[in-house]
Short mmCIF file of C-alpha atoms in Angstrom, two decimals:
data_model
loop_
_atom_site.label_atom_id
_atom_site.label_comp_id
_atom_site.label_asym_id
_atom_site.label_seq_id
_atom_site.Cartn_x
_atom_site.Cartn_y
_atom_site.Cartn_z
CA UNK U 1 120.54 124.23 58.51
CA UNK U 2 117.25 126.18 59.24
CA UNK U 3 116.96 128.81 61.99
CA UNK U 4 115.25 126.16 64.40
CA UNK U 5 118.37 124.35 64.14
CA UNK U 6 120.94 126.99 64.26
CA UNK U 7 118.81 127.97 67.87
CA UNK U 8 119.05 124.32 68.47
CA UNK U 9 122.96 124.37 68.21
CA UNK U 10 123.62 127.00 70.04
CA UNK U 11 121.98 125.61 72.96
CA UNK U 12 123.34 122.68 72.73
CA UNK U 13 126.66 123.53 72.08
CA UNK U 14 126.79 122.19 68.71
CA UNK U 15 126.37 118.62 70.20
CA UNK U 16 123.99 116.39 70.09
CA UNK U 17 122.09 116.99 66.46
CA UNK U 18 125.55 115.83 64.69
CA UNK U 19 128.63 113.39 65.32
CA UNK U 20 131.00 115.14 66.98
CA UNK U 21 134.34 114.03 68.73
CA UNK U 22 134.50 113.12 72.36
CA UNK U 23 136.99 114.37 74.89
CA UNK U 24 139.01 111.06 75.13
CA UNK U 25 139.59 111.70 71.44
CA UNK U 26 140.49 115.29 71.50
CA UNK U 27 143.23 113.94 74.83
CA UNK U 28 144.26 111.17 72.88
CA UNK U 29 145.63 112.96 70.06
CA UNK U 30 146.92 115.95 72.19
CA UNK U 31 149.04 112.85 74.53
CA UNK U 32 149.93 111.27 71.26
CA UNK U 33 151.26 113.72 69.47
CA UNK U 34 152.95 115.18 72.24
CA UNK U 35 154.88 111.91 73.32
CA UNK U 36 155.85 111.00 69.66
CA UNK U 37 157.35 114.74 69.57
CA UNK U 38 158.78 115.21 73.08
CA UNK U 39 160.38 111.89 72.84
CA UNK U 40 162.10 112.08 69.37
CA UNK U 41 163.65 115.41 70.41
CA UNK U 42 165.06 113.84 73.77
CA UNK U 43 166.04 110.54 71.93
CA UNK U 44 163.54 108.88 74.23
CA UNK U 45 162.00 105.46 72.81
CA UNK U 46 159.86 104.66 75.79
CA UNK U 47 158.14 107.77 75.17
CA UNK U 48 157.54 107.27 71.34
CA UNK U 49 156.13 104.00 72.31
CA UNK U 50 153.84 105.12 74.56
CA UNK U 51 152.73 108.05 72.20
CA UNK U 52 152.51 105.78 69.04
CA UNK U 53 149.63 103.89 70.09
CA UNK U 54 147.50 106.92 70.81
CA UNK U 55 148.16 109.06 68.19
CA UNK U 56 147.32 105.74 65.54
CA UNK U 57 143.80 104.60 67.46
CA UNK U 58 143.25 108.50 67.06
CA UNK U 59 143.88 108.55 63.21
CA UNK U 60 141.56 105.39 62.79
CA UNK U 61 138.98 107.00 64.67
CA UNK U 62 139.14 110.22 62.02
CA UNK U 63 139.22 107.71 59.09
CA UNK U 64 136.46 105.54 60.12
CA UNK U 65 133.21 105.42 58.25
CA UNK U 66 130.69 106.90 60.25
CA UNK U 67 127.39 109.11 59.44
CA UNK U 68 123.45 109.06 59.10
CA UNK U 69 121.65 109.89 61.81
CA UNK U 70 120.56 107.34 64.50
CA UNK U 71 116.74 106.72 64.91
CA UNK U 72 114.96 105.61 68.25
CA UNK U 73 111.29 105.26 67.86
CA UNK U 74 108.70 103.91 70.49
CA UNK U 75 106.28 101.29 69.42
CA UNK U 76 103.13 99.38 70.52
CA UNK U 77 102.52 101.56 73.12
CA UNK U 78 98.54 102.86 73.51
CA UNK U 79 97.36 106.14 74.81
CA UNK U 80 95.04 104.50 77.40
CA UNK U 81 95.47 101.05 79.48
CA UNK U 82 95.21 99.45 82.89
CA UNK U 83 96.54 99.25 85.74
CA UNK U 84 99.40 96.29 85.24
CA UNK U 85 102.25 95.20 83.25
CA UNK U 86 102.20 96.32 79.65
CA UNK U 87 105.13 95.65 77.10
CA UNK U 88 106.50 98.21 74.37
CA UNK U 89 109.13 97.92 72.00
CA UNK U 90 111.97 100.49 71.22
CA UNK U 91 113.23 100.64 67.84
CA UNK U 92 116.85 101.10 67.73
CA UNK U 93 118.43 102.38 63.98
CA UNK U 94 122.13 103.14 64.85
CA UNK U 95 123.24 103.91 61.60
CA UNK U 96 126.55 102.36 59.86
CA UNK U 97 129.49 102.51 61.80
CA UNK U 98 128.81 102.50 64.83
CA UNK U 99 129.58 100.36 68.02
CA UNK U 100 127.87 101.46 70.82
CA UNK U 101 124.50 102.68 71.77
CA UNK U 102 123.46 104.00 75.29
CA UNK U 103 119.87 104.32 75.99
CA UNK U 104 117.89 105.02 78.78
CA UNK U 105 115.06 102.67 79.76
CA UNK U 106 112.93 101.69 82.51
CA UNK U 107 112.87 98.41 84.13
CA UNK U 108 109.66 97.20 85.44
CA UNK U 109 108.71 100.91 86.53
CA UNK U 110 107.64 103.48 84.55
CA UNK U 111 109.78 106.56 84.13
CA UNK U 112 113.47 107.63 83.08
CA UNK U 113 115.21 104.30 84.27
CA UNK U 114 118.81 103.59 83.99
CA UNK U 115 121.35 103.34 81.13
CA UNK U 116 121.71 100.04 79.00
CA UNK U 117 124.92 99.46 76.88
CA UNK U 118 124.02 97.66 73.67
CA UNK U 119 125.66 96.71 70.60
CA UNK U 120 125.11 99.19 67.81
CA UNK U 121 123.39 95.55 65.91
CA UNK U 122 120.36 95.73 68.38
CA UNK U 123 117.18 96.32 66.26
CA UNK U 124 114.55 96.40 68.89
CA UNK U 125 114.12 96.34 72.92
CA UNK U 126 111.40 95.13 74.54
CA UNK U 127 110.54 97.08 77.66
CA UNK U 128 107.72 95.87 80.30
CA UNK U 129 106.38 98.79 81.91
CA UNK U 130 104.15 98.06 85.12
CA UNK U 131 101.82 101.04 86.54
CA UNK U 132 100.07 100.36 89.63
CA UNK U 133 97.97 103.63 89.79
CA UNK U 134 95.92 105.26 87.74
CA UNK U 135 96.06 108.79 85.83
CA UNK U 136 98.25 109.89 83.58
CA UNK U 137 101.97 109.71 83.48
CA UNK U 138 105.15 109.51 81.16
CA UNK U 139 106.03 106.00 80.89
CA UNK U 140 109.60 106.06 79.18
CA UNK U 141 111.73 108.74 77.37
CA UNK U 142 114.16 107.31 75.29
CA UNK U 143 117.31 109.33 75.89
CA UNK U 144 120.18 107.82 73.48
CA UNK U 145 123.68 108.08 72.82
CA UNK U 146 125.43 106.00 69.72
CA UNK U 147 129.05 105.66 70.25
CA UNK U 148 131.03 105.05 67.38
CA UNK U 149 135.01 103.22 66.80
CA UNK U 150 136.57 103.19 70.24
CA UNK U 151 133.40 105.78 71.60
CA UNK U 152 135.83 108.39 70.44
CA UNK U 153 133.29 109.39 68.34
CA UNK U 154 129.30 110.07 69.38
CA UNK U 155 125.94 110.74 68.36
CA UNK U 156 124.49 112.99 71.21
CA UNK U 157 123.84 112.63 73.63
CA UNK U 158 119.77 113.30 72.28
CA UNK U 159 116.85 113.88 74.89
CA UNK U 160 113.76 111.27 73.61
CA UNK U 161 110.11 112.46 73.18
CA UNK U 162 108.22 111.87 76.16
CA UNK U 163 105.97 108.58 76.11
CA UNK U 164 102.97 108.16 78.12
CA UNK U 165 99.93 106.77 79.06
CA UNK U 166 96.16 107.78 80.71
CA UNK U 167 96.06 104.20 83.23
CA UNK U 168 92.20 104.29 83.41
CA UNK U 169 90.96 103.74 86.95
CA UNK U 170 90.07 100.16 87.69
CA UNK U 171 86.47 98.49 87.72
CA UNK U 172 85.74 96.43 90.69
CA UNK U 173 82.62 93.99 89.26
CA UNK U 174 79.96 94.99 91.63
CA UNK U 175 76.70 94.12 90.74
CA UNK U 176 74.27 96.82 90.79
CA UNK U 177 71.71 97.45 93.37
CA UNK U 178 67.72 97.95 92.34
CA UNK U 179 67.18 101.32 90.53
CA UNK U 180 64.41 103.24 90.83
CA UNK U 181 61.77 103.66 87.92
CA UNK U 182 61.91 105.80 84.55
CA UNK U 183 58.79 107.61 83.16
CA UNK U 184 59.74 106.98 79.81
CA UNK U 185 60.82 103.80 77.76
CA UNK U 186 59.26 100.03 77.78
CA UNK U 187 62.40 98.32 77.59
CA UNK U 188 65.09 97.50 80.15
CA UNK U 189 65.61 95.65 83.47
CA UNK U 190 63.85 97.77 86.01
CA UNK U 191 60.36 97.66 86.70
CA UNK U 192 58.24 101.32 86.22
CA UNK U 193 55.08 102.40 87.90
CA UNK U 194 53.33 102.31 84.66
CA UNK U 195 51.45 99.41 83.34
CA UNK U 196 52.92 97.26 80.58
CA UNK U 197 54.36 94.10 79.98
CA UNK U 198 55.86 92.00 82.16
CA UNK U 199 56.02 88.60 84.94
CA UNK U 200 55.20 91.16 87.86
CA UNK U 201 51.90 91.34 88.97
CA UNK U 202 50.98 95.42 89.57
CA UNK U 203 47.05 94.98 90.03
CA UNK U 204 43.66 92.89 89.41
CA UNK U 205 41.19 95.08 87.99
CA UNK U 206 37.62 95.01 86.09
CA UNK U 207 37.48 94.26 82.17
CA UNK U 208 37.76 97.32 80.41
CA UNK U 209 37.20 97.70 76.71
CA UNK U 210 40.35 97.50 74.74
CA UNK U 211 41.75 94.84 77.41
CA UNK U 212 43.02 91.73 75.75
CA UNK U 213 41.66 88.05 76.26
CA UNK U 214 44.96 86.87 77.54
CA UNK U 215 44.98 88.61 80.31
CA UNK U 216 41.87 87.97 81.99
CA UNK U 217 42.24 86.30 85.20
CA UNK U 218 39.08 83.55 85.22
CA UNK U 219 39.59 82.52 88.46
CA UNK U 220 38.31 85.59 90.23
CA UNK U 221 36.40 86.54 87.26
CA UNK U 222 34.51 82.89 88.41
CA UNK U 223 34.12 83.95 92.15
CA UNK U 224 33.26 87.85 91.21
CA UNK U 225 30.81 86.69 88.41
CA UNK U 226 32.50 89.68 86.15
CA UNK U 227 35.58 89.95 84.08
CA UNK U 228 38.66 90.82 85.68
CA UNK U 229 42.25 91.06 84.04
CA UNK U 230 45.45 91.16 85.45
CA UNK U 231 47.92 94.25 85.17
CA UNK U 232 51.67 94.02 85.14
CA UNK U 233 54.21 96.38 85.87
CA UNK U 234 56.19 97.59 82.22
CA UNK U 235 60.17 97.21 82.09
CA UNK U 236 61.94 100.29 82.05
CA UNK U 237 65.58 100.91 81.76
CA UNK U 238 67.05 103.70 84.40
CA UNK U 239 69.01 106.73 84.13
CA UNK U 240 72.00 107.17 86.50
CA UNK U 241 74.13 109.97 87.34
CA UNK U 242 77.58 109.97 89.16
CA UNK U 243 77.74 113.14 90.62
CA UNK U 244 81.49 113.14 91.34
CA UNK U 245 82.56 115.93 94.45
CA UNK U 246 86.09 116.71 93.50
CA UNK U 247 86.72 119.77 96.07
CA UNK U 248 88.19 118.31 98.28
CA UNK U 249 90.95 115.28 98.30
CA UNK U 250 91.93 114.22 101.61
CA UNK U 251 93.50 111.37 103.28
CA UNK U 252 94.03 109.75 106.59
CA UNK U 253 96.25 112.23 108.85
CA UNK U 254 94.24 115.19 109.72
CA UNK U 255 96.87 117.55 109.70
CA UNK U 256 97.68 117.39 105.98
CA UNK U 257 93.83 118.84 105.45
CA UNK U 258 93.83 122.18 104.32
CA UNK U 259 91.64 123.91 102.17
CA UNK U 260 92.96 127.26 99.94
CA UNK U 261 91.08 130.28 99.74
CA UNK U 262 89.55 131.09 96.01
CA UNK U 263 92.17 133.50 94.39
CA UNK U 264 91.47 136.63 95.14
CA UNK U 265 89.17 136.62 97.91
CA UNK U 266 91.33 137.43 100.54
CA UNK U 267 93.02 135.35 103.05
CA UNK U 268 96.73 136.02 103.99
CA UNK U 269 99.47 135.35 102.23
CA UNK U 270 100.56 132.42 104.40
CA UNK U 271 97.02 130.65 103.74
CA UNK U 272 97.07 130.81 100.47
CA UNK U 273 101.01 129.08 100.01
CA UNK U 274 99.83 126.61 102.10
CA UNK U 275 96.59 125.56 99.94
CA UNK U 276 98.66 125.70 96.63
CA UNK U 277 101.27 123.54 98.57
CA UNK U 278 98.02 121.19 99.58
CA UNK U 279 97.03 121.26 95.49
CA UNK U 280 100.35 120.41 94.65
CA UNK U 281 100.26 117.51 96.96
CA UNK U 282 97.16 116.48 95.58
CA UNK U 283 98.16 116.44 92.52
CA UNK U 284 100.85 113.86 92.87
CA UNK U 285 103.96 113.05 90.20
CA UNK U 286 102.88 112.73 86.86
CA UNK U 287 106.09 111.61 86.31
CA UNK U 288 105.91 108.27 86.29
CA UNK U 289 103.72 107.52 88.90
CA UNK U 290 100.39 108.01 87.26
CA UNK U 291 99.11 108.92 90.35
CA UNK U 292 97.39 112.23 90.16
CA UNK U 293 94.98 112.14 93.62
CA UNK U 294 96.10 110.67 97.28
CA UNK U 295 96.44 107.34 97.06
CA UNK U 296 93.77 105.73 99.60
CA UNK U 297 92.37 109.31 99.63
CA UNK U 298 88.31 110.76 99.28
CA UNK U 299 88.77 111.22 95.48
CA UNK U 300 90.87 108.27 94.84
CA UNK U 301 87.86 106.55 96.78
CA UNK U 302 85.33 108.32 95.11
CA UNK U 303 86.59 107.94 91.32
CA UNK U 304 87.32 104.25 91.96
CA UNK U 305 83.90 103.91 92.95
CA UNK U 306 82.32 106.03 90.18
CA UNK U 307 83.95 103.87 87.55
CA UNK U 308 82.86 100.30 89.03
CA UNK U 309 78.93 101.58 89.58
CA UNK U 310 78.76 103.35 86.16
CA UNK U 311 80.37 99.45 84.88
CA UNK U 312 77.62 97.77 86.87
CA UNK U 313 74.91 99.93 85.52
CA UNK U 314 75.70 99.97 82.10
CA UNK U 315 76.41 96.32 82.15
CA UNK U 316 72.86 95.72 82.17
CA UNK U 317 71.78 97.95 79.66
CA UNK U 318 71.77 101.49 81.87
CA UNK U 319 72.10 104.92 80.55
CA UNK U 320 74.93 106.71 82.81
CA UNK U 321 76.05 110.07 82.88
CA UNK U 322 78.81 112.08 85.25
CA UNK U 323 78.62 115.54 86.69
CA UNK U 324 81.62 117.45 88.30
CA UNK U 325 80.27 119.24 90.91
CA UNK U 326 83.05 121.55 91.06
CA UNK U 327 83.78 122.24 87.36
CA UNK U 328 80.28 121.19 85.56
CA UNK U 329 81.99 122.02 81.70
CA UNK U 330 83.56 118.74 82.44
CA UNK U 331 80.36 116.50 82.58
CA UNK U 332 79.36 113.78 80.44
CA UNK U 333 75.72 113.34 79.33
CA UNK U 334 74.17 109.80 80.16
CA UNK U 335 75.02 107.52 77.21
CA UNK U 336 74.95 103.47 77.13
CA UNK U 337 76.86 100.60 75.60
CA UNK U 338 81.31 100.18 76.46
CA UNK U 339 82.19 103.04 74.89
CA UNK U 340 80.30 105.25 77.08
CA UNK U 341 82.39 103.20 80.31
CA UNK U 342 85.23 104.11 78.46
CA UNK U 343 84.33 107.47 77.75
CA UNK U 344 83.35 107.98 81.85
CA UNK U 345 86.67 106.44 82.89
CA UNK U 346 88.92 108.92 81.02
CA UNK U 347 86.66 112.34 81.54
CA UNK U 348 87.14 110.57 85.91
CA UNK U 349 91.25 110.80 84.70
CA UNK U 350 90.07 114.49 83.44
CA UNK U 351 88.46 115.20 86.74
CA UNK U 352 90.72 114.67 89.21
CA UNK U 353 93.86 116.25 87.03
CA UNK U 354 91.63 119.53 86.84
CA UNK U 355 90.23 118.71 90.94
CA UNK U 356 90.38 122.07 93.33
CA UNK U 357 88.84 124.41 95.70
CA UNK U 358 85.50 125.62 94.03
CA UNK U 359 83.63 127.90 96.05
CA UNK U 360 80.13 126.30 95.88
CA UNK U 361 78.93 122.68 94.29
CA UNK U 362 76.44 123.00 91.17
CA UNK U 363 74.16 120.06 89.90
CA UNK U 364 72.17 121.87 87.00
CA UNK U 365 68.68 121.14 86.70
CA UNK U 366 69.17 119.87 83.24
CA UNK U 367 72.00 117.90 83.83
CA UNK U 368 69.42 115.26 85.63
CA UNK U 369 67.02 113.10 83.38
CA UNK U 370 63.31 113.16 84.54
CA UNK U 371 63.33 110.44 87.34
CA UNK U 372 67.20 109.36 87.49
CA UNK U 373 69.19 108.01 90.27
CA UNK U 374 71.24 110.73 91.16
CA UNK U 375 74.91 109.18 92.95
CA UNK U 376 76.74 111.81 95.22
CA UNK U 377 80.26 110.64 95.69
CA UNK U 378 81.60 112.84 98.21
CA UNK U 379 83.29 113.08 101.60
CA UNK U 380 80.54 115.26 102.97
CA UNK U 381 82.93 118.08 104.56
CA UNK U 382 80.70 121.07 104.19
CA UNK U 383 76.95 121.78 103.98
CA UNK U 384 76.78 122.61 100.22
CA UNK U 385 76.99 119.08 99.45
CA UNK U 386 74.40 118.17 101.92
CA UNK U 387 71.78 120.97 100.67
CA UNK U 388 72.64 119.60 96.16
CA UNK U 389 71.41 115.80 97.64
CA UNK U 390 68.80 116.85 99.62
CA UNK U 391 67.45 119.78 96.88
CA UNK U 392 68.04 116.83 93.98
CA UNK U 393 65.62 114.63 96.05
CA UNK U 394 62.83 116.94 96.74
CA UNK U 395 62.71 117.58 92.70
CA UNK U 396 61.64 113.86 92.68
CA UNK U 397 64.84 111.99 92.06
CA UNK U 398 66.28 108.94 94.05
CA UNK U 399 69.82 110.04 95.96
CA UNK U 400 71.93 108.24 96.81
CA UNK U 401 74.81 109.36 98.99
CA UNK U 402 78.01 107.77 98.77
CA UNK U 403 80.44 108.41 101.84
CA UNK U 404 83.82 108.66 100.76
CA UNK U 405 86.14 109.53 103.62
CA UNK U 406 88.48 107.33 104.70
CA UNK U 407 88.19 105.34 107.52
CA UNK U 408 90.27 105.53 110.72
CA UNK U 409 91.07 109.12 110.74
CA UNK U 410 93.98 110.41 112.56
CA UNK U 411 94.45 113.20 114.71
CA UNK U 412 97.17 115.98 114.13
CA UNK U 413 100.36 115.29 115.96
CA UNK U 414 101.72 118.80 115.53
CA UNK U 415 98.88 120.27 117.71
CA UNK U 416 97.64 119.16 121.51
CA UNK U 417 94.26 119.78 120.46
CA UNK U 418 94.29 116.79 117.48
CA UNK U 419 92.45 114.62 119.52
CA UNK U 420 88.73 116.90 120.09
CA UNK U 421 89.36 118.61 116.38
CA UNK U 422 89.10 115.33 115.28
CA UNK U 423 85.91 114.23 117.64
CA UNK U 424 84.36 117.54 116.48
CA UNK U 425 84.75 116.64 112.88
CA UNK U 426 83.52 113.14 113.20
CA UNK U 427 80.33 114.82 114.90
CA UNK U 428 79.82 117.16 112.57
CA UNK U 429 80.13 114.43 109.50
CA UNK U 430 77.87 112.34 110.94
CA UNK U 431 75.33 115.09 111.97
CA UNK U 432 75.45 115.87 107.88
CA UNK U 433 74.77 112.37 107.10
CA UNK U 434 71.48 111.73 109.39
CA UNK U 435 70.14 115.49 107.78
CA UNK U 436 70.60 113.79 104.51
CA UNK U 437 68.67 110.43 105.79
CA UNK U 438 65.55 112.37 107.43
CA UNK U 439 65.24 114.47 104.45
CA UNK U 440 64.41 110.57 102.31
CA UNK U 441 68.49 110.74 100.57
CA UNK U 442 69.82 107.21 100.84
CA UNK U 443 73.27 107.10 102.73
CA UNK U 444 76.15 104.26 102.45
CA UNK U 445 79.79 104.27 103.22
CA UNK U 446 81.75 103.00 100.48
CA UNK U 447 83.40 99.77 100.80
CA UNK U 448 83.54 98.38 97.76
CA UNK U 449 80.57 95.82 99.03
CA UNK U 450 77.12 95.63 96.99
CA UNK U 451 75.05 94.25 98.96
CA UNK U 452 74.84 97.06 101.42
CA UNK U 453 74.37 99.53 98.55
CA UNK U 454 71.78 97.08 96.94
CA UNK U 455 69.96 96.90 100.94
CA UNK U 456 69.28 100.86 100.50
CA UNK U 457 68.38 101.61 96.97
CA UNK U 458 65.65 98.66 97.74
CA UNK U 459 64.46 100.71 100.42
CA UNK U 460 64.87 104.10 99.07
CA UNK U 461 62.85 103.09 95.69
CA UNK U 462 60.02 101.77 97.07
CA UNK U 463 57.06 104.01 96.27
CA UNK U 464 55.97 106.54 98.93
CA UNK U 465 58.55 105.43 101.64
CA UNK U 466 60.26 108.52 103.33
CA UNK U 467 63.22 107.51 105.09
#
């Protein structure tokens, strides 16, 4: 037995790495024996009857065949997956001799789950785990017990390796909205301020050497008696960035707001429990649940969003990239193609697991492409946010700014001023938004509906339009 064991033991009590008798079997053979004895020195056969049977089932139980080591492994079940029903399968080895085994599975929930007696001849279980929120979470943890003749002998009881999952968050198909033009590349959906090849007309010029034949345009070259060819707009694919606010996480009800002061830079003691009691809050149960944000909250909003416009965009042929705003070392540059979706959806998982207080939003100038659609998702709380959108569109960059706090707001019962703290903040936030709109950044409220998005990133990308 190595060291690691010998610890192992000692915590334990010796049980559970080993088969080792039960109480009931210890009892039985205390009772037994003690009948058979006290009743043959009183001459009392009622008593030796009684004490017979125990004391035999007892000796059967010593003599009994049983060893190995039971095995329990977890199979079929993938890192990442969806939000849904997905099915595993638990591999049960109980060994020879035994009976009984006792193991703990979920039923249709992820998690712990109850205890299920089954026959020491089971082989396999299949278990249907069902996860309606994303993040990451332990699905099931095998804790087992194998009983053996009688269960007066055990296996255990042995605590099972966690299992679980990153649920990636889901894609709403949205298509996307017009994107603005790239400087460089000939290929792609959009159109580009640059001539090139294409169907859309861009201008009718005069013949200049080096044009070709094919496009002259004869019928005004016939009423301007000189050449003239026509110029098309190229094709350009786009560069997008989700520029993902992750700050702040907040719900509905008013009064569960609060916002922690950076450690370290002061604030009393009382302010500072009650922002790591707000972060714990945030962070939800991993336990299980999967959920690690509010559910129906600004991030939950704003990283369900992220993943269905990044979808949209690289679904026709897109380069997409994400920025944290309040941890940048967790960005992703702009790639293309599936893997790049699934490579945004789990650094979004990443995100809002590592999601706190920063002091100040950054959006690097080299984290933006040369003429890339820049996507603020963010519930627009503070100013710093305001000043990154409006700062990314004076460097030449379509913004657009995607309102993520929920709807219908409630006021904080626990205070009689609720009502006006939550009139001011409405104010405020929309005060924020209409700065952003004079300064030419394209606003939207989230709502899961493209067609309003598509309205004002038609507007916004038309050339020398200041809204």
């Amino acid at each position: 037995m190595t060291r690691g064991e010998r610890i192992k033991d000692a915590l334990t009590g010796g049980r559970g790495s080993h088969w080792h008798p039960t109480d009931a079997l210890v009892r039985g053979a205390a009772l037994g024996v003690g009948l058979v004895v006290v009743g043959g020195l009183l001459h009392r056969v009622e008593l030796v009857l009684f004490g017979a049977p125990l004391l035999i089932s007892t000796l059967v139980a010593l003599v009994a065949k049983v060893g190995g080591k039971p095995v329990v492994n977890v199979r079929g079940l993938p890192r990442t997956g969806e939000v849904g029903a997905a099915k595993s399968v638990v591999e049960v080895d109980a060994c020879g001799g035994a009976e009984v085994v006792a193991i703990r599975l979920p039923v249709d929930r992820p998690g712990l789950g109850p205890v299920h007696l089954l026959p020491a001849s089971t082989r396999a279980v299949e278990v249907v785990l069902r996860r309606d929120a994303w993040g990451e979470g332990v699905d099931l943890r095998p804790d087992h017990l194998v009983a053996g003749p009688d269960g007066l002998l055990v296996f255990g009881p042995v605590t099972g390796a966690e299992r679980g999952r990153v649920i990636l968050p889901p894609v709403h198909q949205l298509p996307a909205g017009l994107l603005p033009a790239r400087a460089r590349g000939l290929v792609g959906a959009h159109r580009a301020r640059r001539p090139g090849d294409s169907v859309e007309l861009r201008d009718i010029r005069a013949f200049q050497p080096g044009d070709r034949l094919r496009r002259v345009d004869w019928r005004v070259s016939l009423r301007a008696g000189t050449l003239h060819v026509r110029e098309h707009h190229a094709e350009a694919d786009a560069d997008v960035v989700l520029a993902l606010d992750t700050r702040f996480d907040v719900d509905r009800d008013v009064g569960s707001w609060s916002v922690a002061s950076p450690e370290g830079a002061g604030g009393d003691g009382a302010e500072r429990r009650k922002g790591r009691h707000a972060r714990r809050h945030a962070g939800g149960d991993l336990g299980g649940a999967g959920r690690v944000t509010r559910p129906g909250g600004s991030l939950d909003l704003a990283v369900r969003a992220a993943a269905s416009l990044a979808a949209g965009y690289l679904r026709q042929g897109d380069r997409v990239g994400l920025v944290d705003l309040g941890r940048p070392q967790l960005s992703v540059r702009p790639g293309a193609g599936r893997r790049q979706l699934l490579r945004l959806r789990n650094q979004l998982v990443v995100c809002a697991r590592s999601a706190g207080w920063a002091q100040k939003p950054v959006l690097r100038r080299e984290q933006l492409p040369h003429g890339a659609l820049v996507v603020v998702l963010s519930p627009f709380l503070d100013a710093d946010a305001v000043e990154l959108s409006v700062h990314a569109a004076r460097r030449g960059h379509v913004v657009l700014a995607v309102d993520v706090l929920p709807k219908d707001l409630l006021p904080d019962r626990d205070t009689p001023w609720g009502a006006a703290a939550l009139h001011v903040l409405r104010l405020e936030h929309e005060v924020r938004l209409e700065a952003m709109r004079r300064h030419g950044v394209a606003v939207v409220t989230w709502d899961a509906r493209a067609a309003a998005i598509s309205a004002v990133l038609r507007e916004a990308a038309r050339p020398g339009v200041r809204r």
